[in-house]
XYZ file of C-alpha atoms in Angstrom:
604
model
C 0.875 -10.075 28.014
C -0.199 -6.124 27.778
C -1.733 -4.839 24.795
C -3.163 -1.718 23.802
C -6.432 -3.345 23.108
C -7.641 -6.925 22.832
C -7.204 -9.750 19.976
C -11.073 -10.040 19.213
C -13.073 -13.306 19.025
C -16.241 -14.432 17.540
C -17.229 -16.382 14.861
C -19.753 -14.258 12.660
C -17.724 -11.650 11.186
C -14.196 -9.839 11.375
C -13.070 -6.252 9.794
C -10.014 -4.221 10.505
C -9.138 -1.132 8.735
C -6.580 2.036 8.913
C -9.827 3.983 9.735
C -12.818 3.150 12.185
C -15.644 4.644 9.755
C -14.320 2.428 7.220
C -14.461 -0.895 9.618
C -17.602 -0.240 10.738
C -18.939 0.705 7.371
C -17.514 -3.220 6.212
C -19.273 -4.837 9.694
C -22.525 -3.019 8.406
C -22.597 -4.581 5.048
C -21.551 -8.446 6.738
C -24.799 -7.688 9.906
C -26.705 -6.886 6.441
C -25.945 -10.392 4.804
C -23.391 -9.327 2.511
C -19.755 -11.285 2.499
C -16.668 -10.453 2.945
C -16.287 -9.088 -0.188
C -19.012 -7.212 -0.424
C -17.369 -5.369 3.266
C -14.130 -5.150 1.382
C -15.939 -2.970 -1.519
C -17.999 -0.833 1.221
C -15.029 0.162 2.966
C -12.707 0.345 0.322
C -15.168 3.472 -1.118
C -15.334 4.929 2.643
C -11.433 5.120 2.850
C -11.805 7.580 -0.381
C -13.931 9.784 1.942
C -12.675 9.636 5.426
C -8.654 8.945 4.280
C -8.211 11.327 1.176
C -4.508 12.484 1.701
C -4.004 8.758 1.558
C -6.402 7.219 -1.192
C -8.814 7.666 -4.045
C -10.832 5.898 -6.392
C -8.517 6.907 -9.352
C -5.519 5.330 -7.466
C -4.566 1.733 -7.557
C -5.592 -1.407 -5.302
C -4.193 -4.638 -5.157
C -5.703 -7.300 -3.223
C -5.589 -10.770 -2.507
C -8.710 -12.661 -1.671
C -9.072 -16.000 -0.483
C -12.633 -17.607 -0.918
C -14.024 -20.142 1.209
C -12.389 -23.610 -0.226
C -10.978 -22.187 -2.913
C -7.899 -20.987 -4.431
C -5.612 -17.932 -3.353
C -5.834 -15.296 -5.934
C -4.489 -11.723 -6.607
C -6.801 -8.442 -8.409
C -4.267 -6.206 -9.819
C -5.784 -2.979 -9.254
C -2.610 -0.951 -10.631
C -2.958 0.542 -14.073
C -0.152 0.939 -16.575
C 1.499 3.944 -18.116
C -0.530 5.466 -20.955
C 0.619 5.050 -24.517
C 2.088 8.380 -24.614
C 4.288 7.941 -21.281
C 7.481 7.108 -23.015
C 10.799 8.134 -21.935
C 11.698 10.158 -24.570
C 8.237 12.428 -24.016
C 9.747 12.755 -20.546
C 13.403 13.253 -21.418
C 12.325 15.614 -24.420
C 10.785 18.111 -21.305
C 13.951 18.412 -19.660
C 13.170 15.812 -16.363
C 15.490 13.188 -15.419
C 12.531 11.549 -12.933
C 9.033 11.652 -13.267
C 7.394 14.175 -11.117
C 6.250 12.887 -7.585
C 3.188 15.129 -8.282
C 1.129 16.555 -11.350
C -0.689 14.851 -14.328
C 2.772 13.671 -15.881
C 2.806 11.020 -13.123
C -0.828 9.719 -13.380
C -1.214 6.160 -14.530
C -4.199 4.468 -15.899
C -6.696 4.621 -12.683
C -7.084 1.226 -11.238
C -8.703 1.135 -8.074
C -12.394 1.537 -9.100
C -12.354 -1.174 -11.757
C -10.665 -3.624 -9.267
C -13.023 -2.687 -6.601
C -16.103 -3.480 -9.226
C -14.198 -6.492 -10.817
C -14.255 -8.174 -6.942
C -18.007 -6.908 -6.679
C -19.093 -8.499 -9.697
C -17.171 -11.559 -8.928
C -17.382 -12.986 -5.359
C -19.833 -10.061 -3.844
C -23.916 -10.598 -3.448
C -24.506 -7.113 -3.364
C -25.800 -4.621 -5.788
C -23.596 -1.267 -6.208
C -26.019 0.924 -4.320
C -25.851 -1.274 -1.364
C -22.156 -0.637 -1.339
C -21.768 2.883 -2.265
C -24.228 4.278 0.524
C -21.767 4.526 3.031
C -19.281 6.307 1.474
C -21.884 8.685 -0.147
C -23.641 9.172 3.408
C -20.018 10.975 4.346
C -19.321 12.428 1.442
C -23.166 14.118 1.277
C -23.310 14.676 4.727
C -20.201 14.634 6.182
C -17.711 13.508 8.771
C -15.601 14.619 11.361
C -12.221 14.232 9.729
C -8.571 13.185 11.401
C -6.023 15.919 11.984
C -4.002 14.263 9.464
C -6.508 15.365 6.634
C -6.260 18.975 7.890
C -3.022 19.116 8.083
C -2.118 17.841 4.891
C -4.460 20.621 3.221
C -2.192 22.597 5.028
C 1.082 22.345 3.987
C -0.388 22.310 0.211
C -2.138 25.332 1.126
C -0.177 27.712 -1.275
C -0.613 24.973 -3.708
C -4.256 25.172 -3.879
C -5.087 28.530 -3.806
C -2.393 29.553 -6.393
C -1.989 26.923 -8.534
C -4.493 23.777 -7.828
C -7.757 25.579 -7.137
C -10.224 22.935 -7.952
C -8.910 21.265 -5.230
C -8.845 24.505 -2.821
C -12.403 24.469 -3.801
C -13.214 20.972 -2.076
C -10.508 21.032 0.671
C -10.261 24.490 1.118
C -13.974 26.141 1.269
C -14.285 29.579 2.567
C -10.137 29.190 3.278
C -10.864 26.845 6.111
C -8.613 23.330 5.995
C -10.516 20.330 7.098
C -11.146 20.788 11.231
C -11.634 17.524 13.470
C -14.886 17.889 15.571
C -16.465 19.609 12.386
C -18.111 18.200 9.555
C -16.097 17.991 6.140
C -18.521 17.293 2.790
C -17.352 16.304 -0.748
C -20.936 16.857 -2.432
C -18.816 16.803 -5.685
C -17.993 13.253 -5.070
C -21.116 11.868 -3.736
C -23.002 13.806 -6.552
C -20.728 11.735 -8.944
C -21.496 8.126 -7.225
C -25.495 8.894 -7.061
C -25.089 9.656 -11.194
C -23.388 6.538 -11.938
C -25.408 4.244 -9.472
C -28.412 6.000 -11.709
C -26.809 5.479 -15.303
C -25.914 1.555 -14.082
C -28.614 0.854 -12.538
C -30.603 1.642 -15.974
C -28.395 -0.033 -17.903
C -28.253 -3.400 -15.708
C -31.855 -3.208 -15.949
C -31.797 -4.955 -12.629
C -29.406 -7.815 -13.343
C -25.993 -7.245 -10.885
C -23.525 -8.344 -13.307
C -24.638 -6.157 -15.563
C -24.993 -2.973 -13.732
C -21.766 -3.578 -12.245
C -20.223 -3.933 -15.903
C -22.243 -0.328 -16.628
C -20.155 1.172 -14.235
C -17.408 0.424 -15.282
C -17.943 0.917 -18.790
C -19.213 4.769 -17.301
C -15.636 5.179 -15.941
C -13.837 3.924 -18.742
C -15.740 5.924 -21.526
C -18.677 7.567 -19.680
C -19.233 11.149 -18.068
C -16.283 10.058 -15.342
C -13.916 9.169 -18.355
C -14.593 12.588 -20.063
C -14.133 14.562 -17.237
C -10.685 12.667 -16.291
C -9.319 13.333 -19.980
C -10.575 17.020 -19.963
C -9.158 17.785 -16.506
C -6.016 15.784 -17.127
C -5.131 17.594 -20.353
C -5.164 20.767 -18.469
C -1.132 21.438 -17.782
C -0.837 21.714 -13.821
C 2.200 22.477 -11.546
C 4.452 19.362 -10.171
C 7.441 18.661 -8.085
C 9.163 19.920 -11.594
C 8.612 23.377 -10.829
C 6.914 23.258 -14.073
C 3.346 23.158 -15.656
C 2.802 19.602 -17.297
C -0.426 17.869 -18.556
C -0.852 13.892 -18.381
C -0.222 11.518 -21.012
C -3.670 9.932 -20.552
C -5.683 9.569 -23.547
C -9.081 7.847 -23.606
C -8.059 4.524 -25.401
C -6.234 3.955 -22.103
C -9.333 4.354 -20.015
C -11.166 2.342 -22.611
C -8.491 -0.261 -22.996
C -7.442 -1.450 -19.543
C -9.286 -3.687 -17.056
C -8.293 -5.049 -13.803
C -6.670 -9.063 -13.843
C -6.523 -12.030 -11.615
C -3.497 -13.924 -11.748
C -1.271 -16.322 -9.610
C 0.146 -14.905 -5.993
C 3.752 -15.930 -5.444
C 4.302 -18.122 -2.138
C 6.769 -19.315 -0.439
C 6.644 -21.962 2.605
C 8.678 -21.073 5.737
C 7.870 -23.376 8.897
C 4.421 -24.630 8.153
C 3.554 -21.182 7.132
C 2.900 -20.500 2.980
C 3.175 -16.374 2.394
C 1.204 -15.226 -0.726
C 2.096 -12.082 -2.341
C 1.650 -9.867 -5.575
C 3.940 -10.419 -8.224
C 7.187 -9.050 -9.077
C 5.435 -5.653 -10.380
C 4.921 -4.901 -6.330
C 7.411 -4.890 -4.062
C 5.365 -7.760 -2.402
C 8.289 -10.893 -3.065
C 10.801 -8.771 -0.767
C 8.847 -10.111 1.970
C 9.363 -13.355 0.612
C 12.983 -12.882 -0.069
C 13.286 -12.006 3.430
C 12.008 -14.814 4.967
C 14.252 -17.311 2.091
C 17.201 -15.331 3.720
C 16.777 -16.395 7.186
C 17.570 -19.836 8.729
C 15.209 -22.432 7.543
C 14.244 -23.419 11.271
C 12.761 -21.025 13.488
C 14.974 -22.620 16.396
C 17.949 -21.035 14.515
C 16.744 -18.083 14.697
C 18.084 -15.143 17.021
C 16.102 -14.472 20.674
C 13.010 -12.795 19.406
C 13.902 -8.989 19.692
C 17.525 -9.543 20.435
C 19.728 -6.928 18.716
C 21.524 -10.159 16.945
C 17.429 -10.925 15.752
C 16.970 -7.414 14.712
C 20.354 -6.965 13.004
C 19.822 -10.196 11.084
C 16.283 -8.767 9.603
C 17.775 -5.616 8.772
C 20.412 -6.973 6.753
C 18.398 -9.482 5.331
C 16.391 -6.320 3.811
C 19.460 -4.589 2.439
C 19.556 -7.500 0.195
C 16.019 -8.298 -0.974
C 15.653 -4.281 -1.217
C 18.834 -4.291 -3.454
C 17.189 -6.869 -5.628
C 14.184 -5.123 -5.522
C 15.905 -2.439 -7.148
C 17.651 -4.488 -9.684
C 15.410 -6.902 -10.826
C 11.258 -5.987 -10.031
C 9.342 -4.284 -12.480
C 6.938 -4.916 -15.457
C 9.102 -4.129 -18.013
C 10.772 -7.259 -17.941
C 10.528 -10.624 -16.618
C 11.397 -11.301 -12.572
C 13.537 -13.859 -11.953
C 11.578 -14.493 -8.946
C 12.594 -18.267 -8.883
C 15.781 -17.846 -8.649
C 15.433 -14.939 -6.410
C 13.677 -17.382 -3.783
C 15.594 -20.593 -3.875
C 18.262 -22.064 -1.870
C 20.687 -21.567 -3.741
C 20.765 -18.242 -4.400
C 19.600 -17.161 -0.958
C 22.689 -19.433 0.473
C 24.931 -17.173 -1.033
C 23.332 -13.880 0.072
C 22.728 -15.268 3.482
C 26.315 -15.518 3.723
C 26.771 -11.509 3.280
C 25.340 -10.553 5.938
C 27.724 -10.280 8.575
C 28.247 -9.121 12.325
C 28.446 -5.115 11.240
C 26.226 -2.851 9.665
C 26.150 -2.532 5.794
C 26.325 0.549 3.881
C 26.326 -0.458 0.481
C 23.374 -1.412 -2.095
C 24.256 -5.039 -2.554
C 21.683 -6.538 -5.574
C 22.750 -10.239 -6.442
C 23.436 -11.602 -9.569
C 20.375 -14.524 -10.292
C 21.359 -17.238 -12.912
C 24.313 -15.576 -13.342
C 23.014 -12.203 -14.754
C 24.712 -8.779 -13.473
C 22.524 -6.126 -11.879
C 21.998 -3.010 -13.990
C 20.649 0.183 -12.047
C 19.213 3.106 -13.050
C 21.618 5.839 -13.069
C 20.048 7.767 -10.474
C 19.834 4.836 -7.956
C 23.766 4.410 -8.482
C 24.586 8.303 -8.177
C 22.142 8.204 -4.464
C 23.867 4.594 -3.161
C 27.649 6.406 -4.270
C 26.102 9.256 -2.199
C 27.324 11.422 -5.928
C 26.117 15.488 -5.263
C 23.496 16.371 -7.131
C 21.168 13.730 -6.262
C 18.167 13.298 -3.689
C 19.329 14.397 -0.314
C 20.613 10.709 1.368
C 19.575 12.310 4.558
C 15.929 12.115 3.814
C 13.563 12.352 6.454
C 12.037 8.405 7.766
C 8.271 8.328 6.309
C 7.461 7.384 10.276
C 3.949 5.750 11.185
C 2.743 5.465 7.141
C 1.026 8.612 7.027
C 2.246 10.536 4.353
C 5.438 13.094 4.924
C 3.708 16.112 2.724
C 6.279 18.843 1.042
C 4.902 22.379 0.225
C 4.589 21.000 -3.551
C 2.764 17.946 -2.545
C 5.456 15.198 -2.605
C 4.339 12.795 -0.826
C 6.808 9.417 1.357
C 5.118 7.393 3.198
C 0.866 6.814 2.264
C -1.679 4.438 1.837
C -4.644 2.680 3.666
C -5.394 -0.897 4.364
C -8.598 -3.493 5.058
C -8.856 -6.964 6.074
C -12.166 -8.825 6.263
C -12.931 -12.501 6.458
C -16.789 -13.520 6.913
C -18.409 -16.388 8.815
C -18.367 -18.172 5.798
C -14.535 -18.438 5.334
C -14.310 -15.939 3.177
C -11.270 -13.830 3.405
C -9.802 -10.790 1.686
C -6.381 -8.100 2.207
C -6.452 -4.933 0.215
C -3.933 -1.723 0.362
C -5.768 1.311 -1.428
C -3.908 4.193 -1.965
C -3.037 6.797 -4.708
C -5.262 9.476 -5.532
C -4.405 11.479 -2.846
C -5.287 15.075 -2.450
C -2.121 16.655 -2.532
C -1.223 14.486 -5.459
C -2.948 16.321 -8.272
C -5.430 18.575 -8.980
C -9.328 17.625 -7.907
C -11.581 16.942 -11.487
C -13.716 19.619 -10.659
C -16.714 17.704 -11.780
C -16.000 14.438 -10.028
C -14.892 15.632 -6.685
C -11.450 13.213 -6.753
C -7.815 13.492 -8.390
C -5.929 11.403 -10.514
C -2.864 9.605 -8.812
C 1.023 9.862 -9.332
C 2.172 6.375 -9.426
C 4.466 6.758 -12.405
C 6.558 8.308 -10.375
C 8.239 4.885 -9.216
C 9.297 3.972 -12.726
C 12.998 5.047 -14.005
C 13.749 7.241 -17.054
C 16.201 4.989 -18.060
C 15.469 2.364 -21.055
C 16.311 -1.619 -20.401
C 15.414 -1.975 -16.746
C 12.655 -3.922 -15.143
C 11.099 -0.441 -13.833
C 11.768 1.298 -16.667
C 9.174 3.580 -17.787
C 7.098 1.934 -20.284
C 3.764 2.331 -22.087
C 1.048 -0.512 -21.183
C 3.504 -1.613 -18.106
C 2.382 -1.266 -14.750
C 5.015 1.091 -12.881
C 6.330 -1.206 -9.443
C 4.353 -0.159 -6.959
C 5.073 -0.210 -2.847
C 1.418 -1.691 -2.264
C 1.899 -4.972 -0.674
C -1.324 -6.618 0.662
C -0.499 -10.169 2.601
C -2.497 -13.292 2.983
C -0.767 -16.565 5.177
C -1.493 -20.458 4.805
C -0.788 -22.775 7.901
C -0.851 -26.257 6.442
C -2.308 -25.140 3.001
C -5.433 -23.559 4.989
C -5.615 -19.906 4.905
C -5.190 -18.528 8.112
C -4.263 -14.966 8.668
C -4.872 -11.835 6.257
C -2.772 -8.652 7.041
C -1.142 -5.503 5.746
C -0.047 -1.630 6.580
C 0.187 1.315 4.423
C 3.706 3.240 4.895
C 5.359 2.987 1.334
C 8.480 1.295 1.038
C 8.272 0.253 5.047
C 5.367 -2.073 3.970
C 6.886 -5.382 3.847
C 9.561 -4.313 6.622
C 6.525 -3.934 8.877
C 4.843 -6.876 7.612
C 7.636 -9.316 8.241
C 8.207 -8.394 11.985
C 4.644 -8.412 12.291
C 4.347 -12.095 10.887
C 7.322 -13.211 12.975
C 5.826 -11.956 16.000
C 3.093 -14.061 15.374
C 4.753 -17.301 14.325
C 7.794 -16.911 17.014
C 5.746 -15.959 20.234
C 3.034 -17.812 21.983
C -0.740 -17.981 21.395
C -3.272 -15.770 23.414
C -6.888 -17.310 24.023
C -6.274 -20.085 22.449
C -5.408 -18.039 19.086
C -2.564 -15.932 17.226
C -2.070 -13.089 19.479
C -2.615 -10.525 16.613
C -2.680 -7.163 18.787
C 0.659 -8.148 20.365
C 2.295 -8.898 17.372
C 0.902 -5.487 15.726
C 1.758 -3.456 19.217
C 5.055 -4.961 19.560
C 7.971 -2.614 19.266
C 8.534 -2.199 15.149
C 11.264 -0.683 12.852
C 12.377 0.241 9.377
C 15.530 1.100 7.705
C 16.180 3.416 4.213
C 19.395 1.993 3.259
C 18.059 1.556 -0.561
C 16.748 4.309 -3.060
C 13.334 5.208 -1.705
C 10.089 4.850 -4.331
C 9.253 7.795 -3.907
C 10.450 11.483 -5.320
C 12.578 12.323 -5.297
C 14.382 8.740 -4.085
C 16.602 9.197 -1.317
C 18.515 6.619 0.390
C 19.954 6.558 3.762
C 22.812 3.876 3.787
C 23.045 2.186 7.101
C 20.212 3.962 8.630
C 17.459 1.704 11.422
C 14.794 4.060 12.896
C 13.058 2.155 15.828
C 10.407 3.196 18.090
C 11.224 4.766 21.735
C 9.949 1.701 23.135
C 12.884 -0.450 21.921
C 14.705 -1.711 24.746
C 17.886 0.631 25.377
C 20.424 -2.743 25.290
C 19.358 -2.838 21.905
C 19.576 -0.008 20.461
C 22.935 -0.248 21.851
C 23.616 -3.741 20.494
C 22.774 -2.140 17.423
C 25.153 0.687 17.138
C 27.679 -1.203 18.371
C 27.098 -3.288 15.283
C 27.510 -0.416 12.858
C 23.860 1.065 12.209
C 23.051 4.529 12.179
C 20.202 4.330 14.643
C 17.326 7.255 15.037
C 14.897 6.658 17.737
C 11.431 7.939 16.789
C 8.453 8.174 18.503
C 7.201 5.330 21.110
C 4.838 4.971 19.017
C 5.792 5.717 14.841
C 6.566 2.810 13.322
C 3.928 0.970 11.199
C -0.075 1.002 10.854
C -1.102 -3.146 10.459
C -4.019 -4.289 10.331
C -5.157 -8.187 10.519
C -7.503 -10.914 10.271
C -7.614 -14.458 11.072
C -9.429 -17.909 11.299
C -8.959 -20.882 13.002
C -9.186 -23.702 10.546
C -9.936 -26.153 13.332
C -12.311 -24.575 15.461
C -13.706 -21.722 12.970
C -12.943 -19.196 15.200
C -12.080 -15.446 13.754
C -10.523 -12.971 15.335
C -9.198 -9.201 14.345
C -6.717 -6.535 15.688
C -5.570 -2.981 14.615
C -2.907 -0.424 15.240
C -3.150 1.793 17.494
C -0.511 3.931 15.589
C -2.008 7.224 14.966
C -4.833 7.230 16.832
C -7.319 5.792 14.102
C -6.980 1.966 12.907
C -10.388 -0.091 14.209
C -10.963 -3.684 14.277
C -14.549 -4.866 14.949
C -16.103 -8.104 14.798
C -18.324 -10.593 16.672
């Protein structure tokens, strides 16, 4: 079967990442002796560099790891809403959402203390061994992707009128980053080299401890007070307005990043562990409860019948999504994913299109929505536009103001030892708030998936984490893990990730193993018939957006059917990345997306 590249082999070592300096960066660290969570760390802190417009260490993280014999776990690497982000602080200044942009919409940081927390934890290495990478092409430099450029751009008035500590990084004598030249953040590698110094005297040479010093620097250290300063500082957002954050240094001090349980569910031989209802990581899940419980039942692989019945499928788990995720209240996730329940929503779906945002009612509770999300699904004037623009290939769709659709990185590493780890970094971008001057990075703008409205799951809240799209993926064959995968691409995540998975468990083996590159080259898809996560939340009732490459009989079959279909680019839709190990024979192997030109896997 043709595929862009080949499903890699070997047995010492596996990375794949959204960027190639960041895989190779990982491989480095596992040829030096370190494991695979040591790689993760590495090229978790090189994606800050090389993938700015998409990440940042005072963005958010979650990741599952799965170490060698022992139990699946998930590092919740998204901070909550300060103490002061209430919805009446909000309301009181006139907005009915939170700002996709701006220090209003900056939550606690998470992403650095989850990256240490796995570090100190299951990594061998100290910090320094980690760090150089990222502050090798941050110092130095490297040749950037024309994404990074032209993000700058279309901020451009931004920065030089309103945001200029970040015109001052990305904008330096005027000139946007150019691929083929060098780009340097000395700002940011100046602020790694001071807190490897300041930990590394504090740890006094024990790793634990220096690791610990770090992140007791960023919670109440130099990093902290330059956050708090720079954050206090009103800045312009999606508002049209000047705003300054809610952030105030007990929630720096306060917060820390937490293991807990993954929620599964089984689905022919296959367990699928994901984040917790405060990601949008169970609509996966809820997907798969919604479709027949035998593969044999299933559609022909790529049909239009197959693709209609997945798109469906996520109209529902999306409407539940909306209705009942978030950290403000419990998830009925149970109920969500049994039998049932999912009998009863399976029988919705029917032989046309949907247009209507459908949440069910678990243990017998009506759906409440925020009144936003009802105005956009009654298509009510005076909402966000329904005809908003697909997010395409998860790179980020960048307005003039910075709002950002559509973001993220991802990484997937598992060692020779077994070990095995999925993380999807993103927040902090560079067009999401001003740079801290003194740090060389900017906060991140994840509140702006909570609602305004009091008593919902989502509902902005202080101490609870806003529901984020990050949605990492590890899969079990028999209880073993076997496969760890994910793409950035916002609310398209787990859209992506089911075809992907499907592809893999529905179509024959390559080599002897999973064929990971076909499944991740295969022709993929998305639909916006739900209010989007990000500002200013559009939905697009009805709508599927499939690549060129989709066979013209279904496209067809698929209008026919009802959808509003919009064929993108051969090429647009999705950026996976994946892992894997035979169980049986200990092989690994790796692929990447070819997608925009940048995703590596390397391994041997």
């Amino acid at each position: 079967m043709f595929t862009t590249r080949p499903t890699l082999q070997g047995t010492f070592g596996m990375v794949s990442s959204t960027h190639w300096l960041a895989s190779q960066s990982a491989m480095a660290v596992l040829e030096d002796g370190g494991n695979a969570y040591d790689a993760a760390v590495a090229a978790g802190f090189v994606l800050h560099v090389v993938e700015p417009h998409l990440n940042g260490p005072a963005g958010e993280v979650p990741i599952i790891l799965a170490p060698a014999g022992g139990e699946v776990r998930v590092l919740c690497g998204q901070g909550p809403a300060p103490r002061g982000a209430t919805i009446e602080h909000y309301r009181a200044l006139g907005l009915g959402l939170v700002p996709g942009t701006g220090p209003l919409a900056a939550a606690v940081p998470g992403a650095f203390d989850a990256w240490m927390v796995l570090l100190r934890d299951h990594g061998t290495k100290h910090l320094a061994a980690v760090l150089r990478y990222a502050i090798g092409y941050a110092e130095d430099g490297h040749a950037p992707v024309e994404r990074v450029g032209r993000t700058v751009e279309s901020v451009r008035e931004l920065f030089e009128t309103e945001w200029t500590s970040s015109a001052d990084v990305y904008l330096p004598g005027g000139k946007a980053p150019t691929p083929g030249e060098l780009f340097r953040n000395p700002a940011l590698a100046a602020t790694w080299r001071r807190l490897i110094a300041e930990a590394e005297a504090a740890g006094a040479g024990d790793r634990a401890a220096e690791i610990d010093a770090a992140r007791e620097i960023w919670r109440t250290g130099f990093i902290a007070e330059a956050i708090l300063a720079h954050s206090a500082r009103p800045a312009m957002d999606t508002s049209g307005s000047r705003h300054a954050s809610t952030l105030a240094a007990a929630d720096l001090a306060g917060w820390s990043a937490t293991y807990e349980e993954p929620v599964t569910y089984d689905w022919n031989g296959w367990t699928l562990c994901k984040a917790g209802g405060w990601s949008q990581g169970p609509v996966l899940l809820q997907q798969l409860a919604l479709l027949p419980a035998r593969a044999a039942d299933l559609p022909r692989y790529g049909s239009a019948e197959y693709v209609h019945l997945l798109v469906e499928g996520c109209k529902l788990a999306m409407a539940d999504r909306e209705a009942w995720y978030g950290d403000a209240a419990p998830v009925p996730l149970d109920t969500l994913l049994s039998e049932p329940y999912n009998t009863a929503r399976r029988a919705l779906i029917g032989e046309r299109a949907s247009y209507e945002l459908r949440p069910g009612s678990p243990d017998g509770r009506e759906p409440v929505l925020s009144a936003h999300a009802r105005a956009v699904a009654a298509g009510e004037p005076g909402h966000a536009p329904q005809g908003a623009p697909a997010a395409g290939a998860g790179e980020p769709t960048v307005a003039t103001d910075g709002a950002t659709r559509g973001d993220t990185c991802h990484l997937d590493v598992v060692d020779r030892w077994g070990n095995m780890v999925a993380a999807t970094p993103s927040g902090g971008w560079l067009q999401s708030n001003p740079v801290v001057p003194e740090l060389g990075f900017p906060l991140g703008t994840r509140l702006q998936m909570a609602w305004l409205d009091p008593g919902l799951p989502n509902s902005l809240t202080p101490g609870r984490r806003p529901r984020t799209t990050l949605t990492p993926s590890l899969a079990l064959r028999d209880g073993v893990p076997v496969v760890a995968f994910g793409t950035p691409g916002g609310d398209q995540q787990d859209q992506w990730q089911l075809h992907f998975f499907l592809a893999l468990a529905l179509r024959p083996p390559v080599r002897g193993g999973l064929d990971l590159q076909g499944a991740i080259d295969a022709p993929n898809w998305h639909n916006d018939s739900f209010p989007g996560s990000f500002h200013p939340r559009a939905m697009r009732p009805g709508s599927v957006t499939v690549e060129a490459r989709t066979d013209p009989g279904v496209i067809a079959g698929l209008r026919h059917r009802g959808h509003d279909v919009t064929v993108g680019d051969a090429w647009s839709e999705g950026r996976l990345c994946a892992v894997a190990r035979d169980p049986e024979t200990g092989v690994l192997s790796a692929a990447a997306n070819p997608r925009g030109m940048q995703g590596y896997a390397v391994g041997r």
